[in-house]
Amino acid sequence: DGGITQSPKYLFRKEGQNVTLSCEQNLNHDAMYWYRQDPGQGLRLIYYSQIVNDFQKGDIAEGYSVSREKKESFPLTVTSAQKNPTAFYLCASTHDRGANYGYTFGSGTRLTVV
Amino acid sequence: GNSVTQMEGPVTLSEEAFLTINCTYTATGYPSLFWYVQYPGEGLQLLLKATKADDKGSNKGFEATYRKETTSFHLEKGSVQVSDSAVYFCALSDSNFNKFYFGSGTKLNVKP
């Protein structure tokens, strides 16, 4: 079955470390997105990419970086510059900019700073 | 600009009660509108959608009608079940800008 796979499901980071969250899709979608969700909060856009080798900053890009070397993959790196990285991270994709079919979401990665 | 406003939660109902979760939006152009559901510890799942004014989206007993005149997309269900307990997000897609705009989410608790 087609879908989006996020890994790992749980991730623990020490202060000052960079960590990378994986997002892979086999839906042949062009556009991919990263969102951050804090407890009891809505979703905030971190980065998005509409085509391979191109991506744009979202509303809260500081302290994060991404790459889009392959259509299927859109990894997110949480750098040590992100001062409050503990959150639930969601990856999404769509093939028509979301207008008719919406986004397909992964099951999320919960990142905790220890 | 584009934005989505949802009613504050949590909403607590008894099983078989009628559900309404209000959603209003501000948008340029002609957005598509969506409701997503999120169960604890999981990602968001598309519940229903409407792509133009007066369209009614429906799924699993849930319904929402795209009302352009009132800029609303309220979610309704005639008889909720305990298994409907989740967080519900209203969202709009403005294809011109390639972005989704989400509401803050409304938590629904259904008691047996």
Short mmCIF file of C-alpha atoms in Angstrom, two decimals:
data_model
loop_
_atom_site.label_atom_id
_atom_site.label_comp_id
_atom_site.label_asym_id
_atom_site.label_seq_id
_atom_site.Cartn_x
_atom_site.Cartn_y
_atom_site.Cartn_z
CA ASP A 1 0.00 0.00 0.00
CA GLY A 2 1.15 3.52 -0.74
CA GLY A 3 1.80 5.91 2.07
CA ILE A 4 4.25 7.99 4.05
CA THR A 5 6.67 6.42 6.47
CA GLN A 6 8.22 8.47 9.24
CA SER A 7 11.01 7.12 11.39
CA PRO A 8 11.80 6.75 14.13
CA LYS A 9 8.50 6.97 16.00
CA TYR A 10 10.30 8.20 19.15
CA LEU A 11 13.60 10.05 19.24
CA PHE A 12 15.61 11.38 22.13
CA ARG A 13 18.17 14.13 21.68
CA LYS A 14 20.80 15.41 24.02
CA GLU A 15 21.44 19.12 24.33
CA GLY A 16 23.66 20.38 21.51
CA GLN A 17 23.08 17.43 19.20
CA ASN A 18 21.75 17.48 15.68
CA VAL A 19 19.20 14.81 14.83
CA THR A 20 17.59 13.83 11.54
CA LEU A 21 14.00 12.71 11.13
CA SER A 22 13.22 10.53 8.15
CA CYS A 23 10.23 10.89 5.83
CA GLU A 24 9.74 8.59 2.85
CA GLN A 25 6.72 8.37 0.53
CA ASN A 26 5.83 5.93 -2.25
CA LEU A 27 2.83 7.88 -3.51
CA ASN A 28 4.72 9.58 -6.34
CA HIS A 29 3.77 12.93 -4.83
CA ASP A 30 5.68 16.00 -5.94
CA ALA A 31 5.19 18.16 -2.86
CA MET A 32 6.28 17.32 0.68
CA TYR A 33 5.92 19.22 3.95
CA TRP A 34 7.16 19.23 7.54
CA TYR A 35 4.98 20.41 10.39
CA ARG A 36 5.58 20.80 14.08
CA GLN A 37 2.83 20.16 16.64
CA ASP A 38 3.14 21.14 20.28
CA PRO A 39 0.80 19.74 22.98
CA GLY A 40 -2.68 21.14 22.61
CA GLN A 41 -1.57 23.23 19.65
CA GLY A 42 -2.25 23.30 15.96
CA LEU A 43 0.25 22.60 13.21
CA ARG A 44 3.01 24.99 12.25
CA LEU A 45 4.81 24.71 8.91
CA ILE A 46 8.58 24.28 9.09
CA TYR A 47 9.66 23.65 5.48
CA TYR A 48 8.11 22.50 2.25
CA SER A 49 9.30 21.28 -1.12
CA GLN A 50 7.36 21.20 -4.36
CA ILE A 51 10.02 19.60 -6.57
CA VAL A 52 13.28 17.76 -6.18
CA ASN A 53 16.28 19.92 -5.27
CA ASP A 54 14.08 22.83 -4.23
CA PHE A 55 12.51 23.79 -0.91
CA GLN A 56 11.12 26.83 0.87
CA LYS A 57 11.00 27.99 4.46
CA GLY A 58 7.74 27.84 6.29
CA ASP A 59 6.66 29.87 9.27
CA ILE A 60 9.14 28.45 11.83
CA ALA A 61 12.22 27.37 9.85
CA GLU A 62 14.85 28.70 12.25
CA GLY A 63 16.91 25.88 13.77
CA TYR A 64 15.85 23.36 11.14
CA SER A 65 17.25 22.24 7.79
CA VAL A 66 15.99 19.96 5.01
CA SER A 67 17.09 18.39 1.74
CA ARG A 68 15.19 17.01 -1.22
CA GLU A 69 17.62 14.97 -3.28
CA LYS A 70 15.03 12.37 -4.24
CA LYS A 71 11.33 12.68 -4.94
CA GLU A 72 10.53 10.03 -2.34
CA SER A 73 12.51 11.47 0.54
CA PHE A 74 12.39 14.70 2.56
CA PRO A 75 14.50 14.39 5.72
CA LEU A 76 14.36 17.05 8.42
CA THR A 77 17.39 17.89 10.57
CA VAL A 78 16.78 19.51 13.92
CA THR A 79 19.96 21.42 14.69
CA SER A 80 21.41 22.54 18.00
CA ALA A 81 20.25 26.04 17.08
CA GLN A 82 16.65 25.00 17.71
CA LYS A 83 16.25 25.96 21.35
CA ASN A 84 13.01 24.15 22.09
CA PRO A 85 12.85 21.11 19.82
CA THR A 86 10.65 18.86 21.99
CA ALA A 87 7.51 18.35 19.90
CA PHE A 88 5.61 16.00 17.61
CA TYR A 89 6.80 16.26 14.00
CA LEU A 90 4.55 15.42 11.08
CA CYS A 91 5.50 14.92 7.45
CA ALA A 92 2.94 15.26 4.68
CA SER A 93 2.78 15.03 0.91
CA THR A 94 0.44 15.85 -1.94
CA HIS A 95 0.48 15.69 -5.72
CA ASP A 96 -1.76 18.58 -6.60
CA ARG A 97 -0.73 21.23 -4.12
CA GLY A 98 -3.45 19.88 -1.89
CA ALA A 99 -6.32 21.62 -3.65
CA ASN A 100 -8.45 18.58 -4.49
CA TYR A 101 -7.09 15.66 -2.53
CA GLY A 102 -5.58 17.27 0.52
CA TYR A 103 -2.46 16.07 2.23
CA THR A 104 -1.45 12.56 3.19
CA PHE A 105 0.27 12.50 6.57
CA GLY A 106 2.78 10.19 8.14
CA SER A 107 2.28 8.84 11.64
CA GLY A 108 4.71 11.29 13.18
CA THR A 109 7.95 11.35 15.16
CA ARG A 110 7.95 12.43 18.78
CA LEU A 111 11.22 14.19 19.61
CA THR A 112 12.25 14.71 23.22
CA VAL A 113 15.30 16.57 24.49
CA VAL A 114 16.93 14.84 27.44
CA GLY B 1 -4.42 36.63 4.12
CA ASN B 2 -5.58 33.08 4.72
CA SER B 3 -6.60 31.74 8.10
CA VAL B 4 -8.85 29.20 9.78
CA THR B 5 -10.64 29.64 13.10
CA GLN B 6 -12.11 26.74 15.04
CA MET B 7 -14.15 26.64 18.19
CA GLU B 8 -12.19 26.10 21.38
CA GLY B 9 -12.22 22.70 22.96
CA PRO B 10 -12.47 20.35 24.56
CA VAL B 11 -15.97 19.38 23.58
CA THR B 12 -17.45 16.70 25.84
CA LEU B 13 -20.54 14.80 24.73
CA SER B 14 -22.41 11.69 25.73
CA GLU B 15 -22.63 8.82 23.28
CA GLU B 16 -25.37 9.31 20.64
CA ALA B 17 -25.40 13.09 21.10
CA PHE B 18 -25.36 15.51 18.16
CA LEU B 19 -22.01 17.05 17.31
CA THR B 20 -21.19 20.42 15.80
CA ILE B 21 -17.67 21.81 15.58
CA ASN B 22 -17.59 25.30 14.14
CA CYS B 23 -15.03 26.38 11.56
CA THR B 24 -14.78 29.71 9.77
CA TYR B 25 -12.17 30.84 7.33
CA THR B 26 -10.62 33.83 5.65
CA ALA B 27 -9.17 33.30 2.20
CA THR B 28 -8.21 34.94 -1.02
CA GLY B 29 -9.43 33.28 -4.16
CA TYR B 30 -11.38 30.02 -4.04
CA PRO B 31 -9.96 27.62 -1.48
CA SER B 32 -10.72 23.97 -0.94
CA LEU B 33 -11.79 23.05 2.59
CA PHE B 34 -10.99 19.97 4.64
CA TRP B 35 -11.58 18.28 7.96
CA TYR B 36 -8.85 16.08 9.39
CA VAL B 37 -8.99 13.82 12.45
CA GLN B 38 -6.07 12.95 14.72
CA TYR B 39 -6.19 10.05 17.17
CA PRO B 40 -3.75 10.06 20.11
CA GLY B 41 -0.12 9.62 19.08
CA GLU B 42 -0.94 9.42 15.39
CA GLY B 43 -0.77 11.58 12.29
CA LEU B 44 -3.71 13.34 10.71
CA GLN B 45 -6.22 11.47 8.57
CA LEU B 46 -8.41 13.12 5.99
CA LEU B 47 -12.03 12.92 7.14
CA LEU B 48 -13.84 14.84 4.40
CA LYS B 49 -13.41 17.64 1.91
CA ALA B 50 -15.25 20.15 -0.28
CA THR B 51 -13.65 21.88 -3.22
CA LYS B 52 -16.24 24.52 -4.13
CA ALA B 53 -19.07 26.53 -2.65
CA ASP B 54 -22.21 24.59 -1.65
CA ASP B 55 -20.39 21.25 -1.86
CA LYS B 56 -21.10 18.86 1.00
CA GLY B 57 -18.34 16.56 2.14
CA SER B 58 -19.30 13.42 4.04
CA ASN B 59 -17.62 10.37 5.52
CA LYS B 60 -18.31 7.94 8.38
CA GLY B 61 -21.46 9.82 9.38
CA PHE B 62 -19.70 13.19 9.49
CA GLU B 63 -20.80 16.03 7.19
CA ALA B 64 -19.71 19.58 6.41
CA THR B 65 -21.04 22.06 3.84
CA TYR B 66 -18.89 24.70 2.16
CA ARG B 67 -20.75 27.98 2.82
CA LYS B 68 -19.18 30.81 0.92
CA GLU B 69 -21.69 33.42 2.11
CA THR B 70 -20.82 32.79 5.75
CA THR B 71 -17.23 31.61 5.09
CA SER B 72 -17.90 28.51 7.17
CA PHE B 73 -17.35 24.76 7.05
CA HIS B 74 -18.90 23.40 10.24
CA LEU B 75 -18.48 19.71 11.03
CA GLU B 76 -21.58 17.78 12.12
CA LYS B 77 -22.50 14.26 13.13
CA GLY B 78 -25.92 13.11 14.17
CA SER B 79 -24.90 10.51 16.74
CA VAL B 80 -21.35 10.35 18.11
CA GLN B 81 -19.65 7.24 19.41
CA VAL B 82 -16.89 6.77 21.97
CA SER B 83 -14.59 5.85 19.07
CA ASP B 84 -15.04 9.38 17.64
CA SER B 85 -12.99 10.79 20.51
CA ALA B 86 -10.08 12.57 18.82
CA VAL B 87 -8.82 15.99 17.80
CA TYR B 88 -10.45 17.50 14.72
CA PHE B 89 -8.70 20.03 12.48
CA CYS B 90 -10.31 22.28 9.91
CA ALA B 91 -8.03 23.32 7.04
CA LEU B 92 -8.04 25.22 3.80
CA SER B 93 -5.86 24.85 0.76
CA ASP B 94 -5.04 27.84 -1.36
CA SER B 95 -3.54 26.27 -4.45
CA ASN B 96 -2.17 29.59 -5.63
CA PHE B 97 0.22 29.63 -2.72
CA ASN B 98 0.77 25.88 -2.39
CA LYS B 99 0.10 25.87 1.31
CA PHE B 100 -2.41 24.52 3.76
CA TYR B 101 -3.74 26.57 6.63
CA PHE B 102 -4.87 24.64 9.69
CA GLY B 103 -7.10 25.62 12.54
CA SER B 104 -5.86 25.05 16.07
CA GLY B 105 -7.81 21.82 16.48
CA THR B 106 -10.81 20.89 18.63
CA LYS B 107 -10.58 17.98 21.02
CA LEU B 108 -13.71 15.84 21.24
CA ASN B 109 -14.35 13.59 24.21
CA VAL B 110 -17.28 11.20 23.95
CA LYS B 111 -18.41 9.51 27.16
CA PRO B 112 -20.29 6.19 27.23
#
